[in-house]
CSV table of C-alpha atoms in Angstrom, one decimal:
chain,number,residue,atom,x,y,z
A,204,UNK,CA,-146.9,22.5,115.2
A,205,UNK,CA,-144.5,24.7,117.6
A,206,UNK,CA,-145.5,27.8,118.6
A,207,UNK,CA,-142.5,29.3,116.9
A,208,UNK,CA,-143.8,28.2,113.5
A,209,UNK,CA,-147.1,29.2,114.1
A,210,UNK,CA,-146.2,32.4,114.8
A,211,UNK,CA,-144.3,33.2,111.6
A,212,UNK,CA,-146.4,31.0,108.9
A,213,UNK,CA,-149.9,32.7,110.9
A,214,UNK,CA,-149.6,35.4,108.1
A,215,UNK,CA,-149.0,32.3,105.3
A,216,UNK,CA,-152.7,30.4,107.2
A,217,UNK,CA,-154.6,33.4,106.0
A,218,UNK,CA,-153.8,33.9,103.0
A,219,UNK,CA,-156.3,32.9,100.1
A,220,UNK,CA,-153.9,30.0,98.4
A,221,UNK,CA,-153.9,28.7,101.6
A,222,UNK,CA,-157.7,28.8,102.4
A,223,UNK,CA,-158.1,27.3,99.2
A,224,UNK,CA,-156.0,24.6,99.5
A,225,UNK,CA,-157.2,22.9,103.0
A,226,UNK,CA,-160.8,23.3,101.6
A,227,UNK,CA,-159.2,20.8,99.1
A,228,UNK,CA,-158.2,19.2,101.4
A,229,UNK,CA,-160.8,18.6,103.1
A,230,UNK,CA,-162.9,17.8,100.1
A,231,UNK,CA,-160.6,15.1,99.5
A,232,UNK,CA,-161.0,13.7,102.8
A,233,UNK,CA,-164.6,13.6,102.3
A,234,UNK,CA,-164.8,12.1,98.7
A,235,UNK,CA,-161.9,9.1,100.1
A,236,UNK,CA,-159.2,8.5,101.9
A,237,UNK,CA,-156.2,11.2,102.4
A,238,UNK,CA,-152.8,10.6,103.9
A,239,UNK,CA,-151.9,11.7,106.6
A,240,UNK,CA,-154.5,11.5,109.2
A,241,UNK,CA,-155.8,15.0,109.7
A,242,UNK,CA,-154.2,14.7,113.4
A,243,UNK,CA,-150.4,14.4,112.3
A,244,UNK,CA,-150.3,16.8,109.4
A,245,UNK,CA,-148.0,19.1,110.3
A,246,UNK,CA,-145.9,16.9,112.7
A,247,UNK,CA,-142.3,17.4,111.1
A,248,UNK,CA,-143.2,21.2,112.5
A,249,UNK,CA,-142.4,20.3,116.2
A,250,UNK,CA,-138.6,21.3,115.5
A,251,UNK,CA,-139.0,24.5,116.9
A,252,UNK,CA,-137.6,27.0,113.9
A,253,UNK,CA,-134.7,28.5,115.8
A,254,UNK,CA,-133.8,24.9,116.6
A,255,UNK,CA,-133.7,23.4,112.9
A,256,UNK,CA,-130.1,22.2,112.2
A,257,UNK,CA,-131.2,19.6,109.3
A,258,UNK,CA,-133.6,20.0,106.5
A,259,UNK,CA,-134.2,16.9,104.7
A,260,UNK,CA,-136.6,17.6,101.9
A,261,UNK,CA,-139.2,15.1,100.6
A,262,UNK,CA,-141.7,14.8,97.4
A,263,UNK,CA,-144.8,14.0,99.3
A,264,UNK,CA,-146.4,11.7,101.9
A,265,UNK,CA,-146.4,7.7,101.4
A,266,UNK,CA,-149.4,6.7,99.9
A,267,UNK,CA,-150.5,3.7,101.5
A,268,UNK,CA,-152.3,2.8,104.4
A,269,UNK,CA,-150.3,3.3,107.9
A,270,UNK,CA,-147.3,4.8,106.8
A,271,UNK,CA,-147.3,8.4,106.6
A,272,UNK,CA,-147.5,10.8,109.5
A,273,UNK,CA,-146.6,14.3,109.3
A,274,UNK,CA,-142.4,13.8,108.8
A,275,UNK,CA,-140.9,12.8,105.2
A,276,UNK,CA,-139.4,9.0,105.1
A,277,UNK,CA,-140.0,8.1,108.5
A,278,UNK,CA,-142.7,5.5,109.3
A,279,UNK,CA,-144.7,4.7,112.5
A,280,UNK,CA,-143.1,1.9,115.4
A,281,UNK,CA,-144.5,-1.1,113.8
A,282,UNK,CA,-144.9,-0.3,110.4
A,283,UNK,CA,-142.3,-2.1,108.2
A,284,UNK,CA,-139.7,0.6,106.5
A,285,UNK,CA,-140.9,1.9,102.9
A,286,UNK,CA,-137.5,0.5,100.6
A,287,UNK,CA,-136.5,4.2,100.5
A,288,UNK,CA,-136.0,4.3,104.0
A,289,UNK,CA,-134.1,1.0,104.0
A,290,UNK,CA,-131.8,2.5,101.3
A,291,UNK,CA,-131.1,5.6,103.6
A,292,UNK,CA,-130.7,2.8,106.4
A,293,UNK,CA,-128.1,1.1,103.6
A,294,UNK,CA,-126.5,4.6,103.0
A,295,UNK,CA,-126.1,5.7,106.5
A,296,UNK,CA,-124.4,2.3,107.5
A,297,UNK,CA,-121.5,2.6,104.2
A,298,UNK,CA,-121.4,6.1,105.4
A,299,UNK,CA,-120.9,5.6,109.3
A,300,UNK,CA,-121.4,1.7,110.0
A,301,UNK,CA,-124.7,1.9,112.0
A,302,UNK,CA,-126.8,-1.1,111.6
A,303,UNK,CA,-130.0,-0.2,110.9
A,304,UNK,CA,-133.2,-0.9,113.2
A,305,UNK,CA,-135.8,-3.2,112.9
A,306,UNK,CA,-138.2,0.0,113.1
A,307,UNK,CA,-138.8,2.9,110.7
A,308,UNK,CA,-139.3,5.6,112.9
A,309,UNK,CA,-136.9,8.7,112.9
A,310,UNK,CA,-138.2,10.6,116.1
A,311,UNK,CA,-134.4,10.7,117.3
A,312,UNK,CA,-133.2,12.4,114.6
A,313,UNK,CA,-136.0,14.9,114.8
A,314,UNK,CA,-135.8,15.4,118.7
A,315,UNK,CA,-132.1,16.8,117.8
A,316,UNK,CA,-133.3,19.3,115.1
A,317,UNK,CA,-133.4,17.1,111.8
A,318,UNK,CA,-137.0,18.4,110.2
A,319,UNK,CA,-138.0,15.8,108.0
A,320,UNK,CA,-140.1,18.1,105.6
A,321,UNK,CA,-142.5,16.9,102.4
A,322,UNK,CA,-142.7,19.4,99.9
A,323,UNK,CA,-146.4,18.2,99.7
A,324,UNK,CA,-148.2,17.5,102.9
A,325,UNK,CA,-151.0,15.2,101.4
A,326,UNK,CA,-151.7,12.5,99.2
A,327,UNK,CA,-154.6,10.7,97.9
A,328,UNK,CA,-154.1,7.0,99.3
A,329,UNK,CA,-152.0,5.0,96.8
A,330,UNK,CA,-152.2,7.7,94.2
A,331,UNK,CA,-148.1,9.4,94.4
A,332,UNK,CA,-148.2,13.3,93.5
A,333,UNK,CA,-151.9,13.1,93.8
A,334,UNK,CA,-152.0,16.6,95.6
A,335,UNK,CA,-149.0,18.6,93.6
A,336,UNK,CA,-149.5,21.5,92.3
A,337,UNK,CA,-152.7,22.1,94.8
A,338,UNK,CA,-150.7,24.9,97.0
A,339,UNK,CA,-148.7,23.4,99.4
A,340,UNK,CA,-145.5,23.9,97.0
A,341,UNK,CA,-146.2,27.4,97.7
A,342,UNK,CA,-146.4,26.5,101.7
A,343,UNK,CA,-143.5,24.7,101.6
A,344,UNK,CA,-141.2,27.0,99.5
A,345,UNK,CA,-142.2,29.8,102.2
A,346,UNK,CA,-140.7,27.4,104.9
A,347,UNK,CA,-137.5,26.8,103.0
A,348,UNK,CA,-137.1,30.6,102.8
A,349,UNK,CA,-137.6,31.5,106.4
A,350,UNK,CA,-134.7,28.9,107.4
A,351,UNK,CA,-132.9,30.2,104.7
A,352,UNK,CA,-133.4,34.2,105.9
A,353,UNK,CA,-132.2,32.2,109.5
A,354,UNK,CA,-128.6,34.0,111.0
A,355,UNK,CA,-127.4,30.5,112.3
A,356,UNK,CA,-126.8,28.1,109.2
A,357,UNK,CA,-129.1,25.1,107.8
A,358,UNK,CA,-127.9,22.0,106.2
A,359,UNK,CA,-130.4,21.6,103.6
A,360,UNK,CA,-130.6,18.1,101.9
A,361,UNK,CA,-131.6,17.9,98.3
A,362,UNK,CA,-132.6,14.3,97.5
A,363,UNK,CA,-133.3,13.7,93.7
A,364,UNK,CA,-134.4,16.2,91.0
A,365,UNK,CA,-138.0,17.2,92.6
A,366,UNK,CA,-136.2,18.2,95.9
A,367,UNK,CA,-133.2,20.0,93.4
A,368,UNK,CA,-135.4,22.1,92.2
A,369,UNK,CA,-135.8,24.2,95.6
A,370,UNK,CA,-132.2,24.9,95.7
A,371,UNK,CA,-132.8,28.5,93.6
A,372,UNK,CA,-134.7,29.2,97.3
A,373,UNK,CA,-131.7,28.7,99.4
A,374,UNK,CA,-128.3,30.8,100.1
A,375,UNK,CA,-125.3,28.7,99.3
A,376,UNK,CA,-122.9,31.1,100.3
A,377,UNK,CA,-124.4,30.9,104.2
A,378,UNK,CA,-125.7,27.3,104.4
A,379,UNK,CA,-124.6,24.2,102.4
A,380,UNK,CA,-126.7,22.3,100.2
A,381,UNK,CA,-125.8,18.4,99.8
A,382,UNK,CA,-127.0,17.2,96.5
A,383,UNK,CA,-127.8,13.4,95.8
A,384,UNK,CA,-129.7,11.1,93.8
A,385,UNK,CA,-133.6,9.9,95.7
A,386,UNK,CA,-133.1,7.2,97.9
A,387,UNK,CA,-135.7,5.2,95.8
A,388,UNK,CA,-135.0,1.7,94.6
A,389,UNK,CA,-135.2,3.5,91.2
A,390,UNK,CA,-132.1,5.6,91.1
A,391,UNK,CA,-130.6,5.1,94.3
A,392,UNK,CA,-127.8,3.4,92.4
A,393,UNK,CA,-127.5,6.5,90.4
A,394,UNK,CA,-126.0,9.0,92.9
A,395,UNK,CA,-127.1,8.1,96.1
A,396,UNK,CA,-125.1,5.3,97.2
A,397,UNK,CA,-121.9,6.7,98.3
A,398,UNK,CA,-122.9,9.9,98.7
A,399,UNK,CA,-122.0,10.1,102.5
A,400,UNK,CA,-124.4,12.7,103.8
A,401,UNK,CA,-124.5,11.9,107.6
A,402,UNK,CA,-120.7,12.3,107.6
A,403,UNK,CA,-121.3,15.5,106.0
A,404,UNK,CA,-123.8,16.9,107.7
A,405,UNK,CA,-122.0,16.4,111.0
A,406,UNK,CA,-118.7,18.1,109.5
A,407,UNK,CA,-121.0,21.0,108.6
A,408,UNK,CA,-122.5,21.6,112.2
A,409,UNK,CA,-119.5,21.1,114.3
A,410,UNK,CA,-117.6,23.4,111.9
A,411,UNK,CA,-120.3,25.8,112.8
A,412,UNK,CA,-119.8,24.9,116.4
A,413,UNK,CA,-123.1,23.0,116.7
A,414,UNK,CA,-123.2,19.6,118.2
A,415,UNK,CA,-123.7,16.9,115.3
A,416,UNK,CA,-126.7,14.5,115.2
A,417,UNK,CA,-126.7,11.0,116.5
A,418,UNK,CA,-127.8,9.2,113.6
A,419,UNK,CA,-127.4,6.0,115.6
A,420,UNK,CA,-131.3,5.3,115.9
A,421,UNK,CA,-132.6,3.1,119.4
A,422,UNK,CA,-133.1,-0.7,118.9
A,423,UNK,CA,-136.5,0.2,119.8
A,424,UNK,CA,-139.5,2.7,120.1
């Protein structure tokens, strides 16, 4: 995690939700298996705060073995992409025309301020939603609000109904929201395709005079 985030979530650590929740955690991790590795939990918090252009919101981690670490969607080098992440491949080519890689790893996008953000940070392995409602919705909301409290706009993406919900926590006037259907095999087809996020996203930051992102990922990591 970035100093910067430590610094403003240090008052969220202590609080007793909190507390409660990583000795959950933890208990979890003792009684079986809990993704993501202890290591890479709070990876997708290395976009340093001031520096946070995107937010792309997920539900919660994958749920089996290798895939999640720390950043919503993206998968390790190696690991074969999750069909959500080859429907945002599919999306981002209609929208743009970039191929997709062979890889699933979204490091590029994050190294240029996209913070690839689960609304949940863990998950019992191959048990979805396993950890809602445990405290890290109440983490999570607290990070949406301090990039919404930011003076610099945020493009906040809203994928499907569970990542809808959190748009009651955002300014629309300052920042824009992009609504769309979950990139999931079972409703891409319902609002996702065509959507044309990446296009929109990048109209959105150079209008605010920020450079846009290269969505254009390397052949290889």
């Amino acid at each position: 995690m970035h100093a910067s985030w430590k610094k403003i979530l240090q008052g969220e650590f202590e609080k007793p939700y909190f507390q409660s929740l990583i000795e959950f955690v933890n208990k979890e991790r003792r009684e079986g298996v809990v993704f993501p590795p202890p290591g890479t939990l709070f990876n997708a918090f290395q976009v340093p705060y001031e520096e946070v252009k995107v937010l792309i919101l997920g539900q919660d981690p994958y749920p089996n073995a290798g895939q999640a670490y720390g950043f919503c969607f993206s998968v390790q080098p190696g690991v074969k992409p999750p069909p959500s992440l080859v429907n945002i491949y599919k999306e981002l080519e209609g929208d743009l025309g970039i191929k997709p890689p062979k890889h699933g790893c979204l490091q590029h996008w994050v190294d240029q301020g996209v913070f690839l953000l689960n609304a949940v940070l863990t998950v019992r392995a191959h048990q979805s939603g396993s950890h809602q409602g445990k405290g890290w919705e109440q983490f999570t909301d607290k990070v949406i609000r301090l990039l919404d409290a930011r003076q610099e706009p945020v493009v906040f993406v809203l994928w499907g109904r569970y990542a809808q919900n959190k748009k009651d926590l955002i300014d629309c006037q300052r920042h824009l929201v992009l609504e769309a259907a979950h990139p999931s095999p079972m409703s891409a087809r319902n609002g996702f395709f065509g959507s044309r996020p990446f296009s929109q996203i990048n109209a959105a930051l150079e209008y605010s005079g920020l450079d846009p992102i290269d969505w254009q990922l390397p052949p290889k990591v």
